[in-house]
GROMACS .gro file of N, CA and C in nm:
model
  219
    1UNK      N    1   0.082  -0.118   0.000
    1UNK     CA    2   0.000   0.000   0.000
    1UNK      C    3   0.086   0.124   0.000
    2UNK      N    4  -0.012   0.258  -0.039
    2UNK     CA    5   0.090   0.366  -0.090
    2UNK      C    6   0.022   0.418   0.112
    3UNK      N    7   0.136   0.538   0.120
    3UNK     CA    8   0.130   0.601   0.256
    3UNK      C    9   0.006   0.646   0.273
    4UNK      N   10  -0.079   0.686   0.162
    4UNK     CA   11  -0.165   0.750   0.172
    4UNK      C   12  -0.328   0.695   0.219
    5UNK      N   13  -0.286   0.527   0.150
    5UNK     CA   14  -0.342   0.439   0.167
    5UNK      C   15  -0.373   0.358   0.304
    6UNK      N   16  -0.255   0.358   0.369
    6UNK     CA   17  -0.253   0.329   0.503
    6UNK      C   18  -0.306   0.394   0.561
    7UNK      N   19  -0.285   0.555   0.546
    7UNK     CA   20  -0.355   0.681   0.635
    7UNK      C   21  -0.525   0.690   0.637
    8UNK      N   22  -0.555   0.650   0.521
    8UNK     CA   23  -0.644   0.612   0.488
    8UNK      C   24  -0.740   0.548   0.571
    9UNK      N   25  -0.675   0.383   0.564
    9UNK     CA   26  -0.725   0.282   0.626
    9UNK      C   27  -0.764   0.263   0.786
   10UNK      N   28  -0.630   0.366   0.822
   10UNK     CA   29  -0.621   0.365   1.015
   10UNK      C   30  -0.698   0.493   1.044
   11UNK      N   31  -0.691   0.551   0.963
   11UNK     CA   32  -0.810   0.700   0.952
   11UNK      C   33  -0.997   0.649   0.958
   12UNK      N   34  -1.027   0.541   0.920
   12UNK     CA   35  -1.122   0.531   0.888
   12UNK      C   36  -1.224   0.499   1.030
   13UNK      N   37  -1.363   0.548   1.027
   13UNK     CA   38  -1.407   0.526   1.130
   13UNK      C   39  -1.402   0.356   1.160
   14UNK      N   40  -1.446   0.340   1.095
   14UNK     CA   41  -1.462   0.165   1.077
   14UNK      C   42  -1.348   0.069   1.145
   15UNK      N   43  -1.242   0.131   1.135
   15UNK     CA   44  -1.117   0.071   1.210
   15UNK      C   45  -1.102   0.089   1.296
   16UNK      N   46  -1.097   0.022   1.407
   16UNK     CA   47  -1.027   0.050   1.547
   16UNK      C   48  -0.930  -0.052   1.629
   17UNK      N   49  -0.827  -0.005   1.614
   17UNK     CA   50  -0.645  -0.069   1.706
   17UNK      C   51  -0.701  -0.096   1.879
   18UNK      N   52  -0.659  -0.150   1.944
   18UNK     CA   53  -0.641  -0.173   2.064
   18UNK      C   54  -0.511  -0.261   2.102
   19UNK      N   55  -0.428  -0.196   2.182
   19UNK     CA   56  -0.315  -0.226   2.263
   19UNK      C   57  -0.356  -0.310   2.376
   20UNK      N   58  -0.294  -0.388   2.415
   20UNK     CA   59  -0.305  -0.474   2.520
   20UNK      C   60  -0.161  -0.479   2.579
   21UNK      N   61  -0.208  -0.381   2.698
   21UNK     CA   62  -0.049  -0.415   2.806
   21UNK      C   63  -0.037  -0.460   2.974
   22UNK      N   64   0.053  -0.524   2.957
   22UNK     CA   65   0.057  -0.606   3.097
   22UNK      C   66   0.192  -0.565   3.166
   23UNK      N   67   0.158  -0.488   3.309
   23UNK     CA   68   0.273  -0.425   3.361
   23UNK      C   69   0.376  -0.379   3.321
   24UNK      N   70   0.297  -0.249   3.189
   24UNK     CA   71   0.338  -0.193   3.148
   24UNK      C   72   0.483  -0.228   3.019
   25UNK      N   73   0.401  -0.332   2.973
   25UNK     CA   74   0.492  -0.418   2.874
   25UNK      C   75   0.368  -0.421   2.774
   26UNK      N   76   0.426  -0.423   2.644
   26UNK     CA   77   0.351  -0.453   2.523
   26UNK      C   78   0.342  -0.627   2.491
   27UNK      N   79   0.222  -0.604   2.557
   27UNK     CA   80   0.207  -0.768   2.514
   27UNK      C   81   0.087  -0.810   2.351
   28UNK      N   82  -0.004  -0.736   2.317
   28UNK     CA   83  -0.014  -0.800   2.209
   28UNK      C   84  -0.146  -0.656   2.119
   29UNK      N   85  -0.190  -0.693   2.093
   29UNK     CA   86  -0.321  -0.623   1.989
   29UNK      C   87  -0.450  -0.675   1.923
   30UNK      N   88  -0.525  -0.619   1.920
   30UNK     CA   89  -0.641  -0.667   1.806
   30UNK      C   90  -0.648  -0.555   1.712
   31UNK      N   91  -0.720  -0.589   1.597
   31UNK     CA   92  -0.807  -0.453   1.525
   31UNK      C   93  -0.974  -0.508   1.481
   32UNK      N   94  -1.054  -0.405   1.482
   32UNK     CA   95  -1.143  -0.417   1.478
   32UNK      C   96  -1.235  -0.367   1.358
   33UNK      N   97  -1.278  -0.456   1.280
   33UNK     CA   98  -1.358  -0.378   1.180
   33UNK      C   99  -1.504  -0.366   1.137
   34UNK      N  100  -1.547  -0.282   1.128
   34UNK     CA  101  -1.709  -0.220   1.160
   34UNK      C  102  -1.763  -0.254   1.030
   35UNK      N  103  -1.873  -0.367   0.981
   35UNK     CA  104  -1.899  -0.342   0.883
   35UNK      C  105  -2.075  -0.316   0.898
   36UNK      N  106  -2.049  -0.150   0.882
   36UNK     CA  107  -2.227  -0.119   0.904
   36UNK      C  108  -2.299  -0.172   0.809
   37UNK      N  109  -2.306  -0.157   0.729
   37UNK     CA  110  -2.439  -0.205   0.606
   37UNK      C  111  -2.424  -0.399   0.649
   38UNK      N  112  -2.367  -0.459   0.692
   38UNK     CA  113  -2.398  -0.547   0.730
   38UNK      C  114  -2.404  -0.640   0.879
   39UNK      N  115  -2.403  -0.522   0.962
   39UNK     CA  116  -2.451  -0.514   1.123
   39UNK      C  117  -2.349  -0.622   1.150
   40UNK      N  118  -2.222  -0.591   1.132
   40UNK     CA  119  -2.138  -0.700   1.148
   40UNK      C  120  -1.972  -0.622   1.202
   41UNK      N  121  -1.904  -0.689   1.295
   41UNK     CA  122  -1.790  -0.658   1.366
   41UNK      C  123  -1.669  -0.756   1.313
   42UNK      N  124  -1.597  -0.758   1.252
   42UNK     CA  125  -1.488  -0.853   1.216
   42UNK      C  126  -1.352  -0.862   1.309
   43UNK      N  127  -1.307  -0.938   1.360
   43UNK     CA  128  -1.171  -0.964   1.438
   43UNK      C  129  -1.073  -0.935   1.316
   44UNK      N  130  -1.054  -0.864   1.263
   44UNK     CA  131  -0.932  -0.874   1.137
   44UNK      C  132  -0.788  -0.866   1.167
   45UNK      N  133  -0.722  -0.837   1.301
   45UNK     CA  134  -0.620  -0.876   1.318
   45UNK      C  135  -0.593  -0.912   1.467
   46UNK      N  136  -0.512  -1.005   1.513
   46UNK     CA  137  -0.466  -1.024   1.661
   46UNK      C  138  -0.393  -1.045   1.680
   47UNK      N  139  -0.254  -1.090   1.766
   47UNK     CA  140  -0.147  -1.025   1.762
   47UNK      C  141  -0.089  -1.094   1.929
   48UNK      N  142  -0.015  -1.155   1.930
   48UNK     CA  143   0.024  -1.166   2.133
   48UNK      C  144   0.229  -1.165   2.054
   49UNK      N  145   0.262  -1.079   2.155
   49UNK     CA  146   0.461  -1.101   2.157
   49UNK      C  147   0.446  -1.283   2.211
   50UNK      N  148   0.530  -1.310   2.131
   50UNK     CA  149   0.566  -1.394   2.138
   50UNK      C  150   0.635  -1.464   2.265
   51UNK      N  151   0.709  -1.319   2.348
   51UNK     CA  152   0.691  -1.390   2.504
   51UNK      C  153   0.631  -1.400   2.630
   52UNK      N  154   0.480  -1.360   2.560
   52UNK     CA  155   0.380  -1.380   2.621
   52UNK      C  156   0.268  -1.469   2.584
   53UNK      N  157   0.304  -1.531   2.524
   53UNK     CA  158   0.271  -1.689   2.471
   53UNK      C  159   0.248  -1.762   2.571
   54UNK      N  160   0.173  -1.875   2.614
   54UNK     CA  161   0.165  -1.980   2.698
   54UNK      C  162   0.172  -1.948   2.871
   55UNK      N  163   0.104  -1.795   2.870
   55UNK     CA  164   0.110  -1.757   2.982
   55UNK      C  165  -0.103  -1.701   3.043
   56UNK      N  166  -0.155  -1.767   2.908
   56UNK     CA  167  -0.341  -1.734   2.951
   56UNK      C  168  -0.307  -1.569   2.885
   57UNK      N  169  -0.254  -1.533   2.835
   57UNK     CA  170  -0.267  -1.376   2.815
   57UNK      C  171  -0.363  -1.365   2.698
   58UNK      N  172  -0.321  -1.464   2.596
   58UNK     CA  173  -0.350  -1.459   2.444
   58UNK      C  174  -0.552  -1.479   2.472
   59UNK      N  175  -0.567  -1.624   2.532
   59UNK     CA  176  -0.713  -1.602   2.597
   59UNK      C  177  -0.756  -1.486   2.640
   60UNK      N  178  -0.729  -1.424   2.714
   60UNK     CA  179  -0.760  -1.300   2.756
   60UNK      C  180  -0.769  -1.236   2.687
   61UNK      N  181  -0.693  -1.177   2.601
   61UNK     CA  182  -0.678  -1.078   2.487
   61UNK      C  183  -0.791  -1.079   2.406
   62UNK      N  184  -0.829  -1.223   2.369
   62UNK     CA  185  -0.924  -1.286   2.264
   62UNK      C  186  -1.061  -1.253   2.329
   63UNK      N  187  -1.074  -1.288   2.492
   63UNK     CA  188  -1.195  -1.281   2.502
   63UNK      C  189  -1.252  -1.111   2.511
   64UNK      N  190  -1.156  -1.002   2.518
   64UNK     CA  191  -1.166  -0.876   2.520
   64UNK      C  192  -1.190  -0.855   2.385
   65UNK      N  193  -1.130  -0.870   2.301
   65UNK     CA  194  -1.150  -0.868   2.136
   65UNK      C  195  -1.301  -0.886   2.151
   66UNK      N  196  -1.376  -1.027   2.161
   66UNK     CA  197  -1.505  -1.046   2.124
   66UNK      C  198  -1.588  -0.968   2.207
   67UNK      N  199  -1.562  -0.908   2.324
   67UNK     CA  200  -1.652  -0.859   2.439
   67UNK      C  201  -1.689  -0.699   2.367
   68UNK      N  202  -1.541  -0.673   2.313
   68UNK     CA  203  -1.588  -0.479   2.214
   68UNK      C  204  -1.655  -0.564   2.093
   69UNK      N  205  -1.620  -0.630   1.980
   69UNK     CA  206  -1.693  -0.627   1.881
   69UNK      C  207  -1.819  -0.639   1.916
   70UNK      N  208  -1.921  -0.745   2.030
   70UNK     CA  209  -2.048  -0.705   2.035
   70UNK      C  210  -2.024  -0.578   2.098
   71UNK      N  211  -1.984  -0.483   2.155
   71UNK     CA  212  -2.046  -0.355   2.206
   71UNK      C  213  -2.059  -0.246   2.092
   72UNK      N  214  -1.949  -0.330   2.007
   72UNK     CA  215  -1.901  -0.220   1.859
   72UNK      C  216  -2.073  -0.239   1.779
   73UNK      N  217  -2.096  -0.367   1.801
   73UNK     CA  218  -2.197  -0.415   1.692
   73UNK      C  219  -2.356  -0.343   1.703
   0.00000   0.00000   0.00000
C-alpha cells in the first residue's frame, strides 16, 4: 500500500487498534472492523509477543477482542 493508503485505512471510522499491556509491557493487539451495512464486527487482526505466549494472556486478549466487537456491533 501507498502512505496515503494506510492513512487512509487507520483513519477510517470503521477501524479500530487496541493495545493490550501487561505491567506496562507490550504484550499483544487486536483490530477491529465495523462493517455497518452489514450489522457485522470482524476480528481482522490479533497479535500476542511472542513472550507472552503460553502464559493465559493470548485467551484474555481474545476474550476482550469479542466482548468490544459485540459492544461495537
Amino acid at each position: 500500500w501507498t502512505e496515503n493508503q494506510w492513512i487512509d485505512y487507520v483513519s477510517s471510522k470503521n477501524v479500530k487498534t487496541y493495545v493490550f499491556k501487561y505491567k506496562n509491557d507490550l504484550v499483544g493487539f487486536f483490530e477491529l472492523i465495523s462493517h455497518t451495512e452489514k450489522k457485522e464486527v470482524e476480528i481482522a487482526y490479533f497479535g500476542l509477543l511472542e513472550e507472552f505466549q503460553n502464559k493465559k494472556l493470548g485467551s484474555y486478549l481474545l476474550s476482550k477482542a469479542i466482548q468490544k466487537s459485540f459492544k461495537e456491533n
